[in-house]
Coordinates of C-alpha atoms and ligand atoms in Angstrom, one line a residue:
M5 CA 13.7 -6.1 -21.9
T6 CA 15.4 -2.4 -23.3
D7 CA 14.9 -0.5 -25.9
L8 CA 16.2 3.3 -27.1
L9 CA 13.6 6.3 -27.1
H10 CA 13.3 8.3 -30.3
G11 CA 12.8 11.2 -30.9
S12 CA 13.7 13.2 -28.0
A13 CA 16.0 14.8 -25.9
D14 CA 16.6 11.1 -24.2
S15 CA 17.2 9.5 -27.4
T16 CA 20.7 8.5 -26.5
Q17 CA 19.6 7.0 -22.9
E18 CA 18.1 3.3 -22.9
V19 CA 14.5 3.2 -21.6
P20 CA 14.6 0.5 -18.6
D21 CA 11.3 -1.7 -18.8
F22 CA 9.1 -1.1 -15.1
P23 CA 8.1 -2.7 -12.9
M24 CA 11.5 -3.5 -12.4
E25 CA 13.1 -6.9 -10.5
R26 CA 14.6 -6.6 -6.8
A27 CA 17.9 -8.3 -5.9
P28 CA 18.2 -12.5 -5.3
G29 CA 18.4 -12.0 -1.5
C30 CA 17.4 -8.7 -0.7
P31 CA 14.2 -9.2 0.0
F32 CA 14.1 -5.1 1.3
A33 CA 16.4 -3.1 -1.0
P34 CA 14.2 -1.6 -3.8
P35 CA 15.4 -3.0 -7.4
P36 CA 18.7 -2.0 -8.3
K37 CA 17.9 -0.8 -11.3
A38 CA 15.8 1.6 -9.4
M39 CA 17.8 2.6 -7.1
E40 CA 20.9 3.1 -10.3
L41 CA 18.4 5.5 -12.0
N42 CA 17.8 7.0 -9.0
A43 CA 21.8 8.2 -8.7
S44 CA 21.9 10.4 -11.6
R45 CA 18.4 11.5 -11.0
Q46 CA 15.1 11.9 -9.6
L47 CA 13.3 11.1 -12.9
S48 CA 13.6 9.0 -15.6
R49 CA 12.2 7.4 -18.2
V50 CA 10.5 4.0 -17.9
R51 CA 8.5 1.5 -19.9
I52 CA 5.4 0.0 -19.3
W53 CA 3.1 -3.2 -20.5
D54 CA 1.0 -1.6 -22.9
G55 CA 4.5 0.1 -25.1
S56 CA 4.2 3.3 -23.5
T57 CA 7.2 5.4 -21.8
P58 CA 6.1 7.0 -18.7
W59 CA 7.9 9.3 -16.2
L60 CA 8.9 7.3 -13.3
I61 CA 9.5 9.2 -10.7
T62 CA 12.7 8.0 -7.8
G63 CA 13.9 10.4 -6.1
Y64 CA 12.4 11.9 -2.3
D65 CA 12.1 15.6 -3.1
A66 CA 10.5 15.1 -6.6
I67 CA 8.0 12.7 -5.3
R68 CA 7.2 15.2 -2.4
S69 CA 6.7 17.9 -4.6
L70 CA 4.4 16.1 -7.5
F71 CA 3.2 14.4 -4.9
T72 CA 1.3 17.2 -3.9
D73 CA 1.5 18.9 -7.0
A74 CA -2.7 19.2 -8.7
R75 CA -1.4 19.2 -12.8
A76 CA -0.1 15.6 -11.7
S77 CA -4.2 14.1 -12.4
V78 CA -5.3 10.5 -9.9
D79 CA -7.7 10.9 -13.7
D80 CA -7.0 7.6 -15.4
R81 CA -9.5 8.0 -17.9
I82 CA -7.2 10.7 -19.6
P83 CA -5.6 9.8 -22.8
G84 CA -1.6 8.9 -21.7
Y85 CA -3.0 7.9 -18.2
P86 CA 0.0 4.8 -17.7
H87 CA -2.2 2.0 -15.7
W88 CA -0.9 -0.3 -13.8
N89 CA -2.0 -2.8 -15.7
E90 CA -4.7 -4.8 -18.4
G91 CA -6.7 -5.1 -16.0
M92 CA -7.1 -1.8 -14.5
L93 CA -7.4 -0.1 -18.0
S94 CA -9.5 -2.4 -19.2
T95 CA -12.2 -0.8 -17.0
V96 CA -11.8 2.0 -16.7
H97 CA -15.4 3.2 -18.4
K98 CA -17.4 0.4 -16.1
R99 CA -15.6 1.4 -12.9
P100 CA -17.7 4.4 -10.7
R101 CA -15.2 7.2 -9.5
S102 CA -13.5 7.0 -6.3
V103 CA -11.5 8.3 -3.8
F104 CA -8.6 7.3 -5.3
T105 CA -9.3 8.0 -9.1
S106 CA -10.6 11.9 -8.5
D107 CA -9.0 15.2 -8.2
A108 CA -9.8 18.7 -6.3
E109 CA -13.3 19.0 -5.3
E110 CA -14.4 15.6 -6.2
H111 CA -11.8 13.7 -4.4
T112 CA -12.2 15.7 -1.0
R113 CA -16.5 14.8 -1.4
Y114 CA -15.1 11.5 -1.5
R115 CA -12.9 11.6 1.0
R116 CA -14.7 13.4 3.4
M117 CA -17.5 9.8 3.5
L118 CA -14.1 7.6 4.6
S119 CA -12.0 9.8 6.4
R120 CA -14.2 9.8 9.5
P121 CA -13.3 6.3 11.2
F122 CA -9.9 6.4 10.1
T123 CA -9.1 9.8 12.2
F124 CA -6.6 9.3 14.9
K125 CA -8.5 9.9 17.8
R126 CA -11.0 6.9 15.7
V127 CA -8.4 4.7 15.8
E128 CA -6.2 5.5 19.2
A129 CA -9.7 4.4 20.6
L130 CA -9.4 0.8 19.2
R131 CA -5.8 -0.1 20.6
P132 CA -6.9 -2.1 23.5
A133 CA -9.6 -4.6 21.3
V134 CA -6.1 -4.6 18.7
Q135 CA -4.3 -5.4 21.3
R136 CA -6.8 -8.5 22.5
I137 CA -6.9 -9.8 18.6
A138 CA -3.3 -9.3 18.6
D139 CA -2.9 -11.5 22.6
D140 CA -5.2 -13.6 21.3
H141 CA -4.0 -14.7 17.8
I142 CA -0.3 -15.0 19.1
D143 CA -2.1 -17.4 21.9
A144 CA -3.5 -19.5 19.5
I145 CA 0.7 -19.9 17.6
L146 CA 2.0 -20.6 20.6
A147 CA -0.8 -23.7 21.0
G148 CA -0.3 -24.8 17.8
P149 CA 2.2 -27.2 15.7
Q150 CA 5.7 -25.9 14.8
P151 CA 6.3 -23.9 12.2
A152 CA 3.7 -21.6 12.6
D153 CA 3.0 -20.0 9.5
L154 CA 2.8 -15.8 10.5
V155 CA 0.8 -14.7 7.2
A156 CA -2.7 -17.0 8.4
G157 CA -2.0 -16.8 12.2
L158 CA -1.2 -12.4 12.5
A159 CA -0.3 -10.6 9.5
L160 CA -3.0 -11.5 7.9
A161 CA -6.0 -12.3 9.8
V162 CA -5.4 -9.0 12.4
P163 CA -5.6 -6.5 10.3
T164 CA -8.8 -8.4 8.0
L165 CA -10.4 -9.0 11.1
V166 CA -9.9 -4.7 12.2
I167 CA -11.6 -3.3 8.9
S168 CA -13.7 -6.4 8.1
E169 CA -15.0 -4.8 12.2
M170 CA -14.7 -1.7 11.0
L171 CA -16.0 -2.1 7.5
G172 CA -18.9 -3.8 9.5
V173 CA -18.0 -6.7 6.3
P174 CA -19.0 -10.3 7.8
Y175 CA -15.2 -11.7 8.5
E176 CA -16.6 -15.4 7.2
D177 CA -16.2 -13.8 4.3
A178 CA -12.8 -13.0 4.7
E179 CA -11.8 -15.6 2.8
F180 CA -14.0 -15.3 0.1
F181 CA -12.3 -11.5 -0.3
Q182 CA -8.9 -12.0 0.0
E183 CA -9.8 -14.7 -3.0
H184 CA -10.9 -12.2 -5.1
A185 CA -8.8 -9.5 -3.5
N186 CA -5.6 -10.9 -4.5
K187 CA -7.1 -11.3 -8.4
G188 CA -7.5 -7.8 -8.5
M189 CA -4.0 -6.5 -6.7
N190 CA -2.6 -8.7 -9.0
R191 CA 0.8 -6.4 -11.1
Y192 CA 0.1 -8.2 -14.3
A193 CA -3.3 -8.7 -14.5
T194 CA -5.9 -8.6 -17.2
A195 CA -8.7 -8.1 -18.5
E196 CA -10.5 -11.6 -16.8
D197 CA -8.4 -11.1 -13.4
A198 CA -10.2 -7.6 -13.0
A199 CA -13.7 -8.6 -14.0
E200 CA -13.5 -11.3 -11.1
G201 CA -11.3 -10.4 -8.3
A202 CA -12.5 -6.6 -8.0
G203 CA -15.6 -7.1 -10.4
T204 CA -16.6 -9.7 -7.9
L205 CA -15.8 -7.8 -5.3
A206 CA -18.0 -4.5 -5.8
R207 CA -21.2 -6.7 -6.5
Y208 CA -20.3 -8.5 -3.4
L209 CA -20.2 -5.0 -1.6
K210 CA -22.8 -3.5 -3.7
K211 CA -24.8 -6.3 -2.4
L212 CA -24.3 -5.0 1.3
I213 CA -24.7 -1.9 0.7
H214 CA -28.1 -2.6 0.0
V215 CA -29.0 -5.3 3.6
K216 CA -27.4 -2.2 5.4
M217 CA -30.1 0.3 4.2
D218 CA -32.7 -2.1 5.3
D219 CA -30.4 -3.3 8.7
P220 CA -27.8 -0.5 9.4
G221 CA -24.8 -0.6 12.3
E222 CA -22.2 1.1 13.5
N223 CA -19.6 0.5 10.6
L224 CA -18.9 2.6 7.9
V225 CA -20.6 0.1 5.2
S226 CA -23.2 2.0 6.5
D227 CA -22.2 5.1 6.3
L228 CA -21.8 4.8 2.9
A229 CA -25.2 3.0 2.5
E230 CA -27.0 6.5 4.3
R231 CA -25.9 8.3 1.6
V232 CA -27.1 6.4 -1.2
K233 CA -30.3 6.7 0.9
S234 CA -29.9 10.7 0.6
G235 CA -29.4 10.1 -2.8
E236 CA -26.1 11.6 -2.1
I237 CA -23.9 8.8 -4.4
T238 CA -25.6 5.7 -5.9
D239 CA -25.2 2.1 -5.0
R240 CA -22.1 2.0 -7.5
E241 CA -20.3 4.7 -6.6
A242 CA -20.8 3.4 -2.9
A243 CA -19.5 -0.1 -3.6
Q244 CA -16.1 1.4 -5.1
L245 CA -15.4 3.0 -2.0
A246 CA -15.9 0.4 -0.2
T247 CA -14.2 -1.9 -2.2
G248 CA -11.4 0.6 -2.4
V249 CA -10.9 0.2 1.2
L250 CA -11.2 -3.1 1.7
I251 CA -9.1 -3.9 -0.3
A252 CA -6.6 -1.4 0.6
G253 CA -7.8 -1.5 4.4
H254 CA -6.1 -5.2 4.9
E255 CA -3.6 -6.5 1.9
T256 CA -1.1 -3.6 2.5
T257 CA -0.7 -3.7 5.7
A258 CA 0.0 -7.6 6.4
G259 CA 2.8 -7.1 3.7
Q260 CA 4.1 -4.8 5.7
L261 CA 3.9 -6.4 9.3
G262 CA 5.0 -10.0 7.4
V263 CA 8.2 -8.2 5.5
S264 CA 8.8 -5.8 8.7
I265 CA 9.0 -9.5 10.8
V266 CA 11.0 -10.8 8.3
A267 CA 13.3 -7.5 8.5
L268 CA 13.7 -7.4 11.7
L269 CA 14.3 -11.3 12.4
E270 CA 17.6 -10.5 10.2
N271 CA 18.4 -7.6 12.5
P272 CA 18.1 -8.8 15.9
D273 CA 20.3 -5.9 17.3
Q274 CA 17.2 -3.6 16.0
A275 CA 14.6 -6.0 16.9
A276 CA 16.3 -6.0 20.6
L277 CA 15.3 -2.8 20.6
L278 CA 11.6 -2.5 19.5
R279 CA 11.4 -5.2 21.7
D280 CA 12.2 -4.4 24.7
A281 CA 11.2 0.0 23.8
D282 CA 8.7 1.1 26.8
D283 CA 7.8 5.1 25.2
P284 CA 5.6 5.2 22.4
K285 CA 7.1 7.5 20.9
V286 CA 10.2 5.4 19.9
I287 CA 8.2 2.9 19.1
A288 CA 6.3 5.6 16.5
A289 CA 9.2 5.7 15.0
A290 CA 10.7 2.6 14.8
I291 CA 7.6 1.7 12.6
E292 CA 8.6 4.6 10.6
E293 CA 11.9 3.8 9.9
L294 CA 10.3 0.0 9.4
M295 CA 7.9 1.3 6.4
R296 CA 10.8 3.7 5.2
Y297 CA 13.4 0.1 4.5
C298 CA 10.7 -1.8 3.6
S299 CA 8.2 -0.1 1.8
I300 CA 5.7 -2.5 0.0
I301 CA 3.9 0.1 -2.2
Q302 CA 6.1 -1.7 -4.7
T303 CA 4.3 -0.6 -7.9
G304 CA 4.1 2.9 -8.0
Q305 CA 1.4 5.3 -7.5
R306 CA 0.0 7.2 -10.9
R307 CA -1.3 9.7 -11.9
I308 CA -0.8 12.3 -15.6
A309 CA -0.1 15.6 -15.9
T310 CA -2.1 18.0 -16.7
E311 CA 0.2 20.9 -17.6
D312 CA 3.7 21.4 -18.3
I313 CA 5.5 20.1 -15.2
D314 CA 9.0 21.6 -14.3
V315 CA 11.2 18.9 -11.3
D316 CA 14.8 18.4 -10.7
G317 CA 15.4 20.0 -14.5
V318 CA 13.7 18.0 -16.4
T319 CA 10.0 18.9 -18.4
I320 CA 7.1 16.3 -18.1
R321 CA 5.3 17.6 -20.5
A322 CA 0.9 17.5 -20.7
G323 CA -0.6 14.4 -21.3
E324 CA 2.7 12.3 -20.1
G325 CA 2.4 9.6 -17.7
I326 CA 3.5 9.7 -14.3
I327 CA 4.7 6.2 -11.7
L328 CA 5.6 8.0 -7.8
D329 CA 7.8 5.4 -6.5
V330 CA 7.7 5.1 -3.1
A331 CA 10.4 2.3 -2.5
P332 CA 13.4 4.4 -4.2
A333 CA 12.4 7.4 -3.0
N334 CA 12.0 6.3 0.9
W335 CA 16.0 5.2 -0.6
D336 CA 16.9 8.4 -1.8
A337 CA 20.6 8.5 0.1
R338 CA 20.8 12.1 -0.2
Q339 CA 17.8 12.1 1.9
F340 CA 18.5 8.9 4.4
P341 CA 22.0 8.6 4.2
A342 CA 22.9 5.0 4.5
P343 CA 20.1 3.5 3.2
D344 CA 20.0 0.2 3.7
R345 CA 20.6 -0.2 7.3
L346 CA 17.8 -0.5 9.3
D347 CA 18.6 1.8 12.1
L348 CA 15.3 2.1 14.6
T349 CA 16.4 5.7 15.8
R350 CA 17.2 7.1 12.5
D351 CA 15.6 10.4 12.7
D352 CA 15.9 11.9 9.1
G353 CA 12.7 13.5 8.0
P354 CA 9.3 12.1 7.2
Q355 CA 8.8 9.0 5.0
V356 CA 6.5 8.4 2.2
G357 CA 5.5 4.6 2.4
F358 CA 1.7 5.9 2.8
G359 CA 2.3 8.5 -0.3
Y360 CA 2.7 12.4 0.9
G361 CA -0.6 15.5 -0.1
R362 CA -4.0 14.7 -0.6
H363 CA -4.1 11.9 -1.2
Q364 CA -2.2 10.7 0.9
C365 CA -3.5 7.1 3.1
V366 CA -6.4 8.0 4.3
G367 CA -6.1 4.6 6.6
Q368 CA -2.7 5.7 7.8
Q369 CA -3.1 5.8 11.5
L370 CA -4.9 2.5 11.5
A371 CA -2.0 0.8 10.1
R372 CA 1.1 2.6 12.4
M373 CA -1.3 1.3 15.3
E374 CA -1.6 -2.6 14.3
L375 CA 1.7 -2.3 12.9
Q376 CA 2.7 -0.1 16.6
I377 CA 1.1 -3.1 18.8
V378 CA 1.6 -6.1 16.7
L379 CA 5.2 -6.4 16.7
P380 CA 6.0 -5.9 19.6
T381 CA 4.6 -7.8 20.6
L382 CA 5.4 -10.5 18.6
L383 CA 9.2 -9.6 20.1
R384 CA 8.4 -9.9 23.6
R385 CA 5.6 -13.2 23.7
I386 CA 8.4 -14.8 21.5
P387 CA 11.7 -13.9 22.4
T388 CA 13.0 -16.8 20.4
L389 CA 11.4 -16.6 17.2
R390 CA 13.1 -17.0 14.7
L391 CA 12.9 -18.1 10.5
A392 CA 11.9 -21.7 9.8
V393 CA 13.4 -21.7 6.6
A394 CA 15.7 -19.8 4.7
L395 CA 15.7 -16.2 4.0
E396 CA 16.4 -17.0 0.0
E397 CA 12.9 -20.0 0.3
L398 CA 10.3 -17.1 1.7
P399 CA 7.8 -17.1 -0.6
F400 CA 7.8 -13.1 -1.5
K401 CA 5.2 -11.8 -3.4
H402 CA 6.7 -10.1 -6.5
D403 CA 4.1 -10.6 -8.9
A404 CA 1.6 -8.4 -7.1
L405 CA 0.6 -5.1 -6.6
A406 CA 1.5 -4.5 -3.1
Y407 CA 4.8 -6.5 -1.6
G408 CA 4.2 -9.2 1.3
L409 CA 4.5 -12.1 1.3
Y410 CA 2.5 -15.5 0.6
E411 CA 3.9 -17.3 4.0
L412 CA 5.4 -16.7 6.7
P413 CA 7.3 -20.1 8.5
V414 CA 8.5 -19.3 11.9
S415 CA 9.3 -21.8 14.2
W416 CA 10.6 -21.1 18.3
Ligands
HEM5 C1 0.9 -0.3 6.0 C2 0.3 -0.4 5.3 C3 -0.5 1.0 3.9 C4 -0.2 1.2 3.0 C5 2.0 1.6 2.7 C6 -0.2 1.8 2.4 C7 -0.5 3.2 1.1 C8 -0.9 3.9 0.9 C9 -0.4 4.9 -0.6 C10 0.8 4.5 -0.8 C11 -1.6 6.0 -0.4 C12 -1.1 6.9 -1.5 C13 -2.0 7.0 -2.9 C14 -1.1 8.0 -4.0 O1 -1.1 9.0 -3.4 O2 -1.9 7.6 -5.4 C15 -2.6 5.7 -0.1 C16 -3.8 5.8 0.1 C17 -5.1 5.1 0.5 N1 -5.0 4.5 1.6 FE1 -3.5 3.2 2.4 N2 -1.3 1.9 2.9 C18 -1.7 1.2 3.6 C19 -3.1 0.6 5.2 C20 -4.2 1.1 4.8 C21 -5.9 0.8 5.6 C22 -5.0 0.2 6.5 C23 -6.0 1.7 4.8 C24 -7.8 1.3 5.1 C25 -8.4 2.6 5.6 C26 -5.9 2.9 3.8 C27 -6.6 2.8 2.3 C28 -6.0 4.2 1.6 C29 -7.4 4.8 0.8 C30 -9.0 4.6 0.8 C31 -6.5 5.8 0.0 C32 -6.6 6.1 -1.2 C33 -6.4 7.4 -0.3 C34 -7.1 8.7 -1.4 O3 -6.8 8.8 -3.2 O4 -7.0 10.0 -0.8 N3 -4.7 2.4 3.3 N4 -2.1 4.4 0.6

């Protein structure tokens, strides 16, 4: 559905709905409409679920400039903020502030509480453990029946185990927290979904924080519990932060692993390159290209302009909503020539799949490390790996905030 935007400089232009659909049979490409908009201009008006018409940023230069612009706020309480869905709007005044929804000093304060376990050095030290976990899961797949589901058996299992361990959340609860994370992460979540999904998880984590206050361990929930004890933050704030990390820490990496495996199976020459690489730099570059080629963040990072901002010849007015859409930016031909080609040796500059600027992903080193281990290990250990169903039959997550797969049936 499209219609006309009246009474503004854009009055002659059609305003397309957002989110947009991907083209059938092209699971890696951003939606064609977003690509078409980006061909002429790096930002355009779109219409979202509540009828408002924020700016959709699709261009690489424009997205990097707005990701680093302090006038583009993440404070979702400001009127005009383009919420993901009704669920997020319905909880906006109930949710404590967190790293995702705070600006400037408040953001720095929250971010400091989270970032220590995810620094490059700390994450690098986990490599042997993650390699072991990946190998164990591949052993189990090889010992089991065919076809095997690589989502349940590998892509979801590895990041979930790792983040559970880092947070101090019992892995036995994985099914419970995945179910609620899925509900909360639905692209079209209603108020009930939000209450049931993220709300239930926040209550679960609040309980866990109280357990760790009396019985701490070497993990992030215990660190947060310690801060609650010392009066630095409330238990609700701590639970909100931990919920964010728990959801962001497994669903995203699982989605990126799943879609990347499919992209590699569809591009056997590139898969061979990754399989045969032993230089860590080559592997690292290959993972950046997979992140560029299949950007799983598909519903746009949201901001609101607190002052007028000029971008690519357009003025975003104070009070207007902004959607930073990394998938088309990662396919912007001005930056990445022939963007529809998966080229693991590409050297066209940094991809923006982890965002950019002060809110860039806290877990990016962890996600990179997991991808750098799981993907080449899988290709080496199961060199005859193939899809067990046609590409068109794979159940991609078109209805989730982050792209991925519900199932990935493979044989070998
Ligand atoms: C491939 C996997 C991942 C992708 C594609 C991804 C993507 C992103 C993106 C695009 C942002 C920027 C948000 C914004 O600017 O509005 C972000 C932020 C964040 N990510 Fe990730 N992420 C991934 C994995 C992880 C993991 C493993 C963790 C676990 C720690 C994590 C935790 C976070 C947190 C806490 C933020 C908020 C940072 C802030 O607002 O300062 N992410 N992520």
